[in-house]
């Protein structure tokens, strides 16, 4: 089997918050008539530069056409040479590598008539506990809005939530107090997620202030790549520290300094299923647990994470991929399934990633390119339609 062509299609799909995310749908065509699909998720984030989609398609064709899609390691090596790691977790090169790597896995699974989870070594679990995100409070008035999100999602089966924290601590505290008063032990807060927006000392003050409330972990409580800062806060609080993995070098530095307790692994941030599997294995070797992170993908990207997560022996914490629930639409016929707060790995009878493109939906959301509209840094960080 040889790759004969590639197509990239850009879509822009609004979240329920009103913010429109741009994604790239990947298709790899072969001489066997089998097509592999992938997703380059969430180009609508900092750093604020746009990839030229036509140029990107030509570059990728020059690299992939004629290749055997089963040469996944060799192709990933070439992708990494052309789109190198940059020690930044929203690096666009990682998004590109991730989309191609997912399409390769989908293609190989379809050819063998097995699911991607089986291709990766077999399933350890069929469903993954996930949390729903509560976006960062800027104003105290947003507390009631976020409480209503909890009510609605709890009614749908989500009983664990992740709070983006640190911008308005009074509002964060009011929210946590209200959740505790209204729901008691029926609703859990997975984490306070600081998203690298504060230094570790400032995050430490907030964690201590909010520690009277019940939450499981603290995520990204230091500026990016401050490995010593992560270690300092880890040794000063009782909660475990979680951090994203966005490069081999960055994970090495965190392992060397024993900076974190839980490695947040996501194909989008480290450049694909192949790289994410290696990162999870590295964590396992040093006796650390992992959780599945997210940039809030559509169903294709989320399916890739579900298959990966289904194979991980050290996936011991509630994970984050709830992207398909955050958007008003999708691009597949069979949207990924959430039942009682669990992300379900697509059925093993469905080959590859187990999702099928819906071209009516793709045409509905298709846009020309990845160019930027009139957005602010706050919108890009908090994924809201506008700043009040």
PDB file of C-alpha atoms in Angstrom, residues 4-300:
ATOM      1  CA  UNK A   4      -1.000   8.616  -3.445  1.00  0.00           C
ATOM      2  CA  UNK A   5      -2.409  11.970  -2.352  1.00  0.00           C
ATOM      3  CA  UNK A   6      -3.351  14.192   0.577  1.00  0.00           C
ATOM      4  CA  UNK A   7      -6.153  16.689   1.144  1.00  0.00           C
ATOM      5  CA  UNK A   8      -6.462  19.306   3.886  1.00  0.00           C
ATOM      6  CA  UNK A   9      -9.842  20.919   4.584  1.00  0.00           C
ATOM      7  CA  UNK A  10     -10.246  23.824   7.001  1.00  0.00           C
ATOM      8  CA  UNK A  11     -13.382  24.092   9.142  1.00  0.00           C
ATOM      9  CA  UNK A  12     -14.452  26.707  11.662  1.00  0.00           C
ATOM     10  CA  UNK A  13     -16.875  25.457  14.316  1.00  0.00           C
ATOM     11  CA  UNK A  14     -18.283  27.607  17.136  1.00  0.00           C
ATOM     12  CA  UNK A  15     -18.158  26.529  20.749  1.00  0.00           C
ATOM     13  CA  UNK A  16     -21.190  27.012  22.956  1.00  0.00           C
ATOM     14  CA  UNK A  17     -19.342  30.058  24.352  1.00  0.00           C
ATOM     15  CA  UNK A  18     -19.479  31.644  20.877  1.00  0.00           C
ATOM     16  CA  UNK A  19     -15.758  31.326  20.186  1.00  0.00           C
ATOM     17  CA  UNK A  20     -15.025  29.833  16.745  1.00  0.00           C
ATOM     18  CA  UNK A  21     -12.233  27.267  16.575  1.00  0.00           C
ATOM     19  CA  UNK A  22     -10.475  26.442  13.323  1.00  0.00           C
ATOM     20  CA  UNK A  23      -9.415  22.855  12.638  1.00  0.00           C
ATOM     21  CA  UNK A  24      -7.893  21.058   9.654  1.00  0.00           C
ATOM     22  CA  UNK A  25      -9.338  17.747   8.468  1.00  0.00           C
ATOM     23  CA  UNK A  26      -6.667  15.449   7.008  1.00  0.00           C
ATOM     24  CA  UNK A  27      -7.280  12.812   4.355  1.00  0.00           C
ATOM     25  CA  UNK A  28      -4.578  10.429   3.125  1.00  0.00           C
ATOM     26  CA  UNK A  29      -5.436   8.552  -0.071  1.00  0.00           C
ATOM     27  CA  UNK A  30      -3.831   5.281  -1.206  1.00  0.00           C
ATOM     28  CA  UNK A  31      -3.495   3.043  -4.228  1.00  0.00           C
ATOM     29  CA  UNK A  32      -5.608   0.459  -2.378  1.00  0.00           C
ATOM     30  CA  UNK A  33      -8.612   2.796  -2.364  1.00  0.00           C
ATOM     31  CA  UNK A  34      -8.451   3.184   1.432  1.00  0.00           C
ATOM     32  CA  UNK A  35      -8.515   6.689   2.931  1.00  0.00           C
ATOM     33  CA  UNK A  36      -7.114   7.550   6.347  1.00  0.00           C
ATOM     34  CA  UNK A  37      -8.444  10.568   8.230  1.00  0.00           C
ATOM     35  CA  UNK A  38      -6.947  12.748  10.948  1.00  0.00           C
ATOM     36  CA  UNK A  39      -7.441  16.106  12.606  1.00  0.00           C
ATOM     37  CA  UNK A  40      -5.097  19.034  13.136  1.00  0.00           C
ATOM     38  CA  UNK A  41      -7.025  20.495  16.034  1.00  0.00           C
ATOM     39  CA  UNK A  42      -7.486  24.023  17.325  1.00  0.00           C
ATOM     40  CA  UNK A  43      -5.330  26.399  15.304  1.00  0.00           C
ATOM     41  CA  UNK A  44      -7.222  29.236  17.035  1.00  0.00           C
ATOM     42  CA  UNK A  45      -4.799  29.659  19.891  1.00  0.00           C
ATOM     43  CA  UNK A  46      -1.613  31.527  20.644  1.00  0.00           C
ATOM     44  CA  UNK A  47       0.974  31.929  19.188  1.00  0.00           C
ATOM     45  CA  UNK A  48      -0.916  34.186  16.819  1.00  0.00           C
ATOM     46  CA  UNK A  49       0.419  33.251  13.428  1.00  0.00           C
ATOM     47  CA  UNK A  50      -1.385  31.392  10.672  1.00  0.00           C
ATOM     48  CA  UNK A  51      -0.167  28.456   8.616  1.00  0.00           C
ATOM     49  CA  UNK A  52      -0.655  28.789   4.837  1.00  0.00           C
ATOM     50  CA  UNK A  53      -2.883  25.786   4.186  1.00  0.00           C
ATOM     51  CA  UNK A  54      -2.071  25.436   0.468  1.00  0.00           C
ATOM     52  CA  UNK A  55       1.659  25.595   1.108  1.00  0.00           C
ATOM     53  CA  UNK A  56       1.309  23.113   3.977  1.00  0.00           C
ATOM     54  CA  UNK A  57      -0.543  20.663   1.727  1.00  0.00           C
ATOM     55  CA  UNK A  58       2.203  20.882  -0.906  1.00  0.00           C
ATOM     56  CA  UNK A  59       4.942  20.354   1.704  1.00  0.00           C
ATOM     57  CA  UNK A  60       3.195  17.334   3.187  1.00  0.00           C
ATOM     58  CA  UNK A  61       2.540  15.818  -0.231  1.00  0.00           C
ATOM     59  CA  UNK A  62       6.242  16.070  -1.051  1.00  0.00           C
ATOM     60  CA  UNK A  63       6.989  14.133   2.133  1.00  0.00           C
ATOM     61  CA  UNK A  64       4.209  11.535   2.082  1.00  0.00           C
ATOM     62  CA  UNK A  65       3.255  10.602  -1.477  1.00  0.00           C
ATOM     63  CA  UNK A  66       4.814   7.268  -2.361  1.00  0.00           C
ATOM     64  CA  UNK A  67       5.385   6.266   1.260  1.00  0.00           C
ATOM     65  CA  UNK A  68       4.136   3.064   2.856  1.00  0.00           C
ATOM     66  CA  UNK A  69       1.742   4.232   5.617  1.00  0.00           C
ATOM     67  CA  UNK A  70       2.912   1.379   7.843  1.00  0.00           C
ATOM     68  CA  UNK A  71       6.304   3.103   8.092  1.00  0.00           C
ATOM     69  CA  UNK A  72       4.868   5.162  10.941  1.00  0.00           C
ATOM     70  CA  UNK A  73       8.133   5.585  12.847  1.00  0.00           C
ATOM     71  CA  UNK A  74      10.077   6.626   9.760  1.00  0.00           C
ATOM     72  CA  UNK A  75       7.390   9.087   8.685  1.00  0.00           C
ATOM     73  CA  UNK A  76       7.219  10.546  12.198  1.00  0.00           C
ATOM     74  CA  UNK A  77      10.998  11.042  12.133  1.00  0.00           C
ATOM     75  CA  UNK A  78      10.696  13.005   8.891  1.00  0.00           C
ATOM     76  CA  UNK A  79       7.759  15.009  10.246  1.00  0.00           C
ATOM     77  CA  UNK A  80       9.781  15.904  13.336  1.00  0.00           C
ATOM     78  CA  UNK A  81      12.723  16.961  11.187  1.00  0.00           C
ATOM     79  CA  UNK A  82      10.468  19.299   9.207  1.00  0.00           C
ATOM     80  CA  UNK A  83       8.224  20.479  12.064  1.00  0.00           C
ATOM     81  CA  UNK A  84      10.551  20.392  15.090  1.00  0.00           C
ATOM     82  CA  UNK A  85       9.625  20.620  18.756  1.00  0.00           C
ATOM     83  CA  UNK A  86       9.669  24.164  20.098  1.00  0.00           C
ATOM     84  CA  UNK A  87       9.163  23.694  23.884  1.00  0.00           C
ATOM     85  CA  UNK A  88       5.736  25.345  23.616  1.00  0.00           C
ATOM     86  CA  UNK A  89       2.527  23.417  24.148  1.00  0.00           C
ATOM     87  CA  UNK A  90       0.463  25.157  21.452  1.00  0.00           C
ATOM     88  CA  UNK A  91       3.202  24.870  18.845  1.00  0.00           C
ATOM     89  CA  UNK A  92       1.578  24.597  15.410  1.00  0.00           C
ATOM     90  CA  UNK A  93       4.133  22.042  14.199  1.00  0.00           C
ATOM     91  CA  UNK A  94       2.854  19.591  16.820  1.00  0.00           C
ATOM     92  CA  UNK A  95      -0.695  20.074  15.524  1.00  0.00           C
ATOM     93  CA  UNK A  96       0.491  19.256  12.005  1.00  0.00           C
ATOM     94  CA  UNK A  97       2.374  16.124  13.051  1.00  0.00           C
ATOM     95  CA  UNK A  98      -0.576  15.013  15.154  1.00  0.00           C
ATOM     96  CA  UNK A  99      -3.030  15.205  12.253  1.00  0.00           C
ATOM     97  CA  UNK A 100      -0.816  13.188   9.934  1.00  0.00           C
ATOM     98  CA  UNK A 101       0.038  10.591  12.574  1.00  0.00           C
ATOM     99  CA  UNK A 102      -3.658  10.041  13.363  1.00  0.00           C
ATOM    100  CA  UNK A 103      -4.444   9.593   9.652  1.00  0.00           C
ATOM    101  CA  UNK A 104      -1.621   7.042   9.335  1.00  0.00           C
ATOM    102  CA  UNK A 105      -3.008   5.037  12.253  1.00  0.00           C
ATOM    103  CA  UNK A 106      -6.526   5.243  10.832  1.00  0.00           C
ATOM    104  CA  UNK A 107      -5.261   4.089   7.444  1.00  0.00           C
ATOM    105  CA  UNK A 108      -3.307   1.138   8.822  1.00  0.00           C
ATOM    106  CA  UNK A 109      -6.165   0.062  11.065  1.00  0.00           C
ATOM    107  CA  UNK A 110      -8.594   0.136   8.146  1.00  0.00           C
ATOM    108  CA  UNK A 111      -6.213  -1.884   5.957  1.00  0.00           C
ATOM    109  CA  UNK A 112      -5.879  -4.562   8.672  1.00  0.00           C
ATOM    110  CA  UNK A 113      -9.593  -4.288   9.583  1.00  0.00           C
ATOM    111  CA  UNK A 114      -8.772  -3.610  13.239  1.00  0.00           C
ATOM    112  CA  UNK A 115      -9.269  -0.593  15.470  1.00  0.00           C
ATOM    113  CA  UNK A 116      -6.450   1.791  16.316  1.00  0.00           C
ATOM    114  CA  UNK A 117      -6.496   0.548  19.926  1.00  0.00           C
ATOM    115  CA  UNK A 118      -5.729  -2.967  18.690  1.00  0.00           C
ATOM    116  CA  UNK A 119      -3.039  -1.540  16.391  1.00  0.00           C
ATOM    117  CA  UNK A 120      -1.458   0.104  19.450  1.00  0.00           C
ATOM    118  CA  UNK A 121      -1.303  -3.151  21.378  1.00  0.00           C
ATOM    119  CA  UNK A 122      -4.813  -3.883  22.603  1.00  0.00           C
ATOM    120  CA  UNK A 123      -7.377  -2.454  24.986  1.00  0.00           C
ATOM    121  CA  UNK A 124      -6.834  -2.209  28.713  1.00  0.00           C
ATOM    122  CA  UNK A 125     -10.120  -0.352  29.207  1.00  0.00           C
ATOM    123  CA  UNK A 126     -13.181   0.442  27.110  1.00  0.00           C
ATOM    124  CA  UNK A 127     -14.095   3.793  28.674  1.00  0.00           C
ATOM    125  CA  UNK A 128     -12.244   6.711  30.221  1.00  0.00           C
ATOM    126  CA  UNK A 129     -13.535   8.945  32.997  1.00  0.00           C
ATOM    127  CA  UNK A 130     -13.533  12.578  31.849  1.00  0.00           C
ATOM    128  CA  UNK A 131     -14.306  16.003  33.314  1.00  0.00           C
ATOM    129  CA  UNK A 132     -16.096  19.002  31.865  1.00  0.00           C
ATOM    130  CA  UNK A 133     -14.177  22.318  31.794  1.00  0.00           C
ATOM    131  CA  UNK A 134     -15.350  25.444  33.593  1.00  0.00           C
ATOM    132  CA  UNK A 135     -13.724  28.389  31.890  1.00  0.00           C
ATOM    133  CA  UNK A 136     -11.855  31.072  33.749  1.00  0.00           C
ATOM    134  CA  UNK A 137     -13.777  33.636  35.779  1.00  0.00           C
ATOM    135  CA  UNK A 138     -12.999  37.202  34.816  1.00  0.00           C
ATOM    136  CA  UNK A 139     -15.926  38.764  36.667  1.00  0.00           C
ATOM    137  CA  UNK A 140     -17.929  37.762  39.721  1.00  0.00           C
ATOM    138  CA  UNK A 141     -21.073  37.872  37.565  1.00  0.00           C
ATOM    139  CA  UNK A 142     -19.806  34.819  35.676  1.00  0.00           C
ATOM    140  CA  UNK A 143     -20.092  32.586  38.745  1.00  0.00           C
ATOM    141  CA  UNK A 144     -23.815  32.021  38.270  1.00  0.00           C
ATOM    142  CA  UNK A 145     -23.285  31.361  34.551  1.00  0.00           C
ATOM    143  CA  UNK A 146     -20.740  28.667  35.352  1.00  0.00           C
ATOM    144  CA  UNK A 147     -22.971  27.176  38.026  1.00  0.00           C
ATOM    145  CA  UNK A 148     -25.635  26.801  35.383  1.00  0.00           C
ATOM    146  CA  UNK A 149     -23.094  24.962  33.186  1.00  0.00           C
ATOM    147  CA  UNK A 150     -22.502  22.540  36.062  1.00  0.00           C
ATOM    148  CA  UNK A 151     -26.235  22.009  36.499  1.00  0.00           C
ATOM    149  CA  UNK A 152     -26.810  21.319  32.819  1.00  0.00           C
ATOM    150  CA  UNK A 153     -23.816  19.026  32.371  1.00  0.00           C
ATOM    151  CA  UNK A 154     -24.495  17.186  35.620  1.00  0.00           C
ATOM    152  CA  UNK A 155     -27.966  16.424  34.266  1.00  0.00           C
ATOM    153  CA  UNK A 156     -26.248  14.911  31.215  1.00  0.00           C
ATOM    154  CA  UNK A 157     -24.066  12.622  33.340  1.00  0.00           C
ATOM    155  CA  UNK A 158     -20.910  14.684  33.933  1.00  0.00           C
ATOM    156  CA  UNK A 159     -20.090  14.717  37.645  1.00  0.00           C
ATOM    157  CA  UNK A 160     -16.438  15.844  37.527  1.00  0.00           C
ATOM    158  CA  UNK A 161     -15.379  19.359  36.519  1.00  0.00           C
ATOM    159  CA  UNK A 162     -12.079  21.141  35.910  1.00  0.00           C
ATOM    160  CA  UNK A 163     -11.819  24.794  36.924  1.00  0.00           C
ATOM    161  CA  UNK A 164      -9.571  27.166  35.005  1.00  0.00           C
ATOM    162  CA  UNK A 165      -8.443  29.330  37.911  1.00  0.00           C
ATOM    163  CA  UNK A 166      -6.362  32.303  38.894  1.00  0.00           C
ATOM    164  CA  UNK A 167      -7.699  35.318  37.034  1.00  0.00           C
ATOM    165  CA  UNK A 168     -10.370  36.352  39.555  1.00  0.00           C
ATOM    166  CA  UNK A 169      -9.769  34.438  42.779  1.00  0.00           C
ATOM    167  CA  UNK A 170     -12.783  35.915  44.564  1.00  0.00           C
ATOM    168  CA  UNK A 171     -14.968  34.524  41.791  1.00  0.00           C
ATOM    169  CA  UNK A 172     -13.145  31.179  41.870  1.00  0.00           C
ATOM    170  CA  UNK A 173     -13.807  30.913  45.595  1.00  0.00           C
ATOM    171  CA  UNK A 174     -17.445  31.912  45.210  1.00  0.00           C
ATOM    172  CA  UNK A 175     -17.878  29.257  42.512  1.00  0.00           C
ATOM    173  CA  UNK A 176     -16.260  26.476  44.558  1.00  0.00           C
ATOM    174  CA  UNK A 177     -18.332  27.423  47.584  1.00  0.00           C
ATOM    175  CA  UNK A 178     -21.553  27.434  45.566  1.00  0.00           C
ATOM    176  CA  UNK A 179     -20.785  24.034  44.008  1.00  0.00           C
ATOM    177  CA  UNK A 180     -20.094  22.589  47.435  1.00  0.00           C
ATOM    178  CA  UNK A 181     -23.293  24.048  48.890  1.00  0.00           C
ATOM    179  CA  UNK A 182     -25.521  22.936  46.011  1.00  0.00           C
ATOM    180  CA  UNK A 183     -24.089  19.547  45.071  1.00  0.00           C
ATOM    181  CA  UNK A 184     -22.071  18.339  48.060  1.00  0.00           C
ATOM    182  CA  UNK A 185     -20.184  15.140  47.261  1.00  0.00           C
ATOM    183  CA  UNK A 186     -22.224  14.446  44.128  1.00  0.00           C
ATOM    184  CA  UNK A 187     -19.996  16.745  42.055  1.00  0.00           C
ATOM    185  CA  UNK A 188     -16.198  16.626  42.174  1.00  0.00           C
ATOM    186  CA  UNK A 189     -13.652  19.224  41.120  1.00  0.00           C
ATOM    187  CA  UNK A 190     -10.795  17.486  39.356  1.00  0.00           C
ATOM    188  CA  UNK A 191      -8.348  20.361  39.346  1.00  0.00           C
ATOM    189  CA  UNK A 192      -7.441  23.986  39.585  1.00  0.00           C
ATOM    190  CA  UNK A 193      -5.878  24.653  36.184  1.00  0.00           C
ATOM    191  CA  UNK A 194      -3.647  27.743  36.130  1.00  0.00           C
ATOM    192  CA  UNK A 195      -2.623  27.298  32.459  1.00  0.00           C
ATOM    193  CA  UNK A 196       0.889  28.713  33.056  1.00  0.00           C
ATOM    194  CA  UNK A 197      -0.529  32.220  33.507  1.00  0.00           C
ATOM    195  CA  UNK A 198       1.008  32.754  36.972  1.00  0.00           C
ATOM    196  CA  UNK A 199       4.389  32.109  38.532  1.00  0.00           C
ATOM    197  CA  UNK A 200       4.560  29.317  41.087  1.00  0.00           C
ATOM    198  CA  UNK A 201       4.607  31.605  44.121  1.00  0.00           C
ATOM    199  CA  UNK A 202       1.385  33.333  43.082  1.00  0.00           C
ATOM    200  CA  UNK A 203      -0.234  29.990  42.300  1.00  0.00           C
ATOM    201  CA  UNK A 204       0.850  28.697  45.701  1.00  0.00           C
ATOM    202  CA  UNK A 205      -0.964  31.542  47.482  1.00  0.00           C
ATOM    203  CA  UNK A 206      -4.158  30.776  45.577  1.00  0.00           C
ATOM    204  CA  UNK A 207      -3.937  27.018  46.186  1.00  0.00           C
ATOM    205  CA  UNK A 208      -3.529  27.622  49.914  1.00  0.00           C
ATOM    206  CA  UNK A 209      -6.491  30.009  49.919  1.00  0.00           C
ATOM    207  CA  UNK A 210      -8.735  27.550  48.069  1.00  0.00           C
ATOM    208  CA  UNK A 211      -7.509  24.378  49.771  1.00  0.00           C
ATOM    209  CA  UNK A 212     -10.517  24.373  52.125  1.00  0.00           C
ATOM    210  CA  UNK A 213     -12.477  23.112  49.126  1.00  0.00           C
ATOM    211  CA  UNK A 214     -12.177  19.606  47.762  1.00  0.00           C
ATOM    212  CA  UNK A 215     -10.224  19.272  44.504  1.00  0.00           C
ATOM    213  CA  UNK A 216      -8.011  16.463  43.297  1.00  0.00           C
ATOM    214  CA  UNK A 217      -4.966  18.128  41.763  1.00  0.00           C
ATOM    215  CA  UNK A 218      -3.279  21.345  40.642  1.00  0.00           C
ATOM    216  CA  UNK A 219      -2.403  21.778  36.973  1.00  0.00           C
ATOM    217  CA  UNK A 220       0.193  23.965  35.256  1.00  0.00           C
ATOM    218  CA  UNK A 221       0.862  26.215  38.306  1.00  0.00           C
ATOM    219  CA  UNK A 222       4.108  27.738  36.991  1.00  0.00           C
ATOM    220  CA  UNK A 223       5.141  29.621  33.880  1.00  0.00           C
ATOM    221  CA  UNK A 224       6.008  27.446  30.891  1.00  0.00           C
ATOM    222  CA  UNK A 225       9.179  25.392  31.252  1.00  0.00           C
ATOM    223  CA  UNK A 226       9.842  26.525  34.834  1.00  0.00           C
ATOM    224  CA  UNK A 227      10.771  23.042  35.969  1.00  0.00           C
ATOM    225  CA  UNK A 228      12.265  24.219  39.255  1.00  0.00           C
ATOM    226  CA  UNK A 229       9.107  26.230  39.964  1.00  0.00           C
ATOM    227  CA  UNK A 230       6.988  23.121  39.482  1.00  0.00           C
ATOM    228  CA  UNK A 231       9.189  21.262  41.946  1.00  0.00           C
ATOM    229  CA  UNK A 232       9.019  24.091  44.500  1.00  0.00           C
ATOM    230  CA  UNK A 233       5.222  24.224  44.527  1.00  0.00           C
ATOM    231  CA  UNK A 234       4.974  20.415  44.460  1.00  0.00           C
ATOM    232  CA  UNK A 235       6.940  20.171  47.704  1.00  0.00           C
ATOM    233  CA  UNK A 236       4.824  22.840  49.404  1.00  0.00           C
ATOM    234  CA  UNK A 237       1.275  21.548  48.854  1.00  0.00           C
ATOM    235  CA  UNK A 238      -0.583  18.338  49.602  1.00  0.00           C
ATOM    236  CA  UNK A 239      -2.252  18.058  46.197  1.00  0.00           C
ATOM    237  CA  UNK A 240      -0.518  16.281  43.289  1.00  0.00           C
ATOM    238  CA  UNK A 241       0.851  18.446  40.474  1.00  0.00           C
ATOM    239  CA  UNK A 242      -0.053  17.756  36.848  1.00  0.00           C
ATOM    240  CA  UNK A 243       1.686  19.228  33.819  1.00  0.00           C
ATOM    241  CA  UNK A 244       1.294  18.856  30.060  1.00  0.00           C
ATOM    242  CA  UNK A 245       3.983  17.148  28.031  1.00  0.00           C
ATOM    243  CA  UNK A 246       4.790  19.068  24.857  1.00  0.00           C
ATOM    244  CA  UNK A 247       8.269  17.835  23.953  1.00  0.00           C
ATOM    245  CA  UNK A 248      10.704  15.038  24.713  1.00  0.00           C
ATOM    246  CA  UNK A 249      13.174  17.513  26.166  1.00  0.00           C
ATOM    247  CA  UNK A 250      10.576  19.110  28.415  1.00  0.00           C
ATOM    248  CA  UNK A 251       9.484  15.728  29.778  1.00  0.00           C
ATOM    249  CA  UNK A 252      13.115  14.799  30.377  1.00  0.00           C
ATOM    250  CA  UNK A 253      13.632  17.957  32.436  1.00  0.00           C
ATOM    251  CA  UNK A 254      10.514  17.273  34.510  1.00  0.00           C
ATOM    252  CA  UNK A 255      11.576  13.682  35.131  1.00  0.00           C
ATOM    253  CA  UNK A 256      15.111  14.733  36.068  1.00  0.00           C
ATOM    254  CA  UNK A 257      13.841  17.269  38.636  1.00  0.00           C
ATOM    255  CA  UNK A 258      10.893  15.135  39.811  1.00  0.00           C
ATOM    256  CA  UNK A 259       8.764  18.197  39.074  1.00  0.00           C
ATOM    257  CA  UNK A 260       5.331  16.606  38.734  1.00  0.00           C
ATOM    258  CA  UNK A 261       3.208  13.729  39.953  1.00  0.00           C
ATOM    259  CA  UNK A 262       0.981  13.274  36.902  1.00  0.00           C
ATOM    260  CA  UNK A 263       1.937  13.709  33.266  1.00  0.00           C
ATOM    261  CA  UNK A 264      -0.786  15.290  31.142  1.00  0.00           C
ATOM    262  CA  UNK A 265      -0.445  13.489  27.803  1.00  0.00           C
ATOM    263  CA  UNK A 266      -2.212  14.592  24.634  1.00  0.00           C
ATOM    264  CA  UNK A 267      -1.344  13.771  21.015  1.00  0.00           C
ATOM    265  CA  UNK A 268      -2.095  17.342  19.930  1.00  0.00           C
ATOM    266  CA  UNK A 269       0.566  18.877  22.192  1.00  0.00           C
ATOM    267  CA  UNK A 270       3.368  16.398  21.596  1.00  0.00           C
ATOM    268  CA  UNK A 271       2.715  15.689  17.927  1.00  0.00           C
ATOM    269  CA  UNK A 272       0.680  12.535  17.523  1.00  0.00           C
ATOM    270  CA  UNK A 273      -0.378   9.186  18.917  1.00  0.00           C
ATOM    271  CA  UNK A 274       3.120   7.802  18.357  1.00  0.00           C
ATOM    272  CA  UNK A 275       4.805  10.523  20.419  1.00  0.00           C
ATOM    273  CA  UNK A 276       2.091  10.450  23.090  1.00  0.00           C
ATOM    274  CA  UNK A 277       2.488   6.695  23.544  1.00  0.00           C
ATOM    275  CA  UNK A 278       6.227   7.204  24.091  1.00  0.00           C
ATOM    276  CA  UNK A 279       5.581   9.964  26.631  1.00  0.00           C
ATOM    277  CA  UNK A 280       3.139   7.772  28.554  1.00  0.00           C
ATOM    278  CA  UNK A 281       5.669   4.922  28.530  1.00  0.00           C
ATOM    279  CA  UNK A 282       8.393   7.244  29.844  1.00  0.00           C
ATOM    280  CA  UNK A 283       6.074   8.242  32.696  1.00  0.00           C
ATOM    281  CA  UNK A 284       5.351   4.596  33.423  1.00  0.00           C
ATOM    282  CA  UNK A 285       9.073   3.791  33.572  1.00  0.00           C
ATOM    283  CA  UNK A 286       9.606   6.378  36.334  1.00  0.00           C
ATOM    284  CA  UNK A 287       6.530   5.264  38.244  1.00  0.00           C
ATOM    285  CA  UNK A 288       4.259   8.185  37.347  1.00  0.00           C
ATOM    286  CA  UNK A 289       0.626   8.244  36.332  1.00  0.00           C
ATOM    287  CA  UNK A 290      -0.838  10.009  33.325  1.00  0.00           C
ATOM    288  CA  UNK A 291      -4.100  11.600  32.311  1.00  0.00           C
ATOM    289  CA  UNK A 292      -5.318  12.478  28.833  1.00  0.00           C
ATOM    290  CA  UNK A 293      -5.183  16.214  28.177  1.00  0.00           C
ATOM    291  CA  UNK A 294      -6.952  18.148  25.464  1.00  0.00           C
ATOM    292  CA  UNK A 295      -7.164  21.310  23.429  1.00  0.00           C
ATOM    293  CA  UNK A 296     -10.850  20.380  22.957  1.00  0.00           C
ATOM    294  CA  UNK A 297     -10.763  18.462  19.701  1.00  0.00           C
ATOM    295  CA  UNK A 298     -13.606  17.443  17.417  1.00  0.00           C
ATOM    296  CA  UNK A 299     -14.676  13.793  17.216  1.00  0.00           C
ATOM    297  CA  UNK A 300     -11.762  12.699  14.994  1.00  0.00           C
TER     298      UNK A 300
END
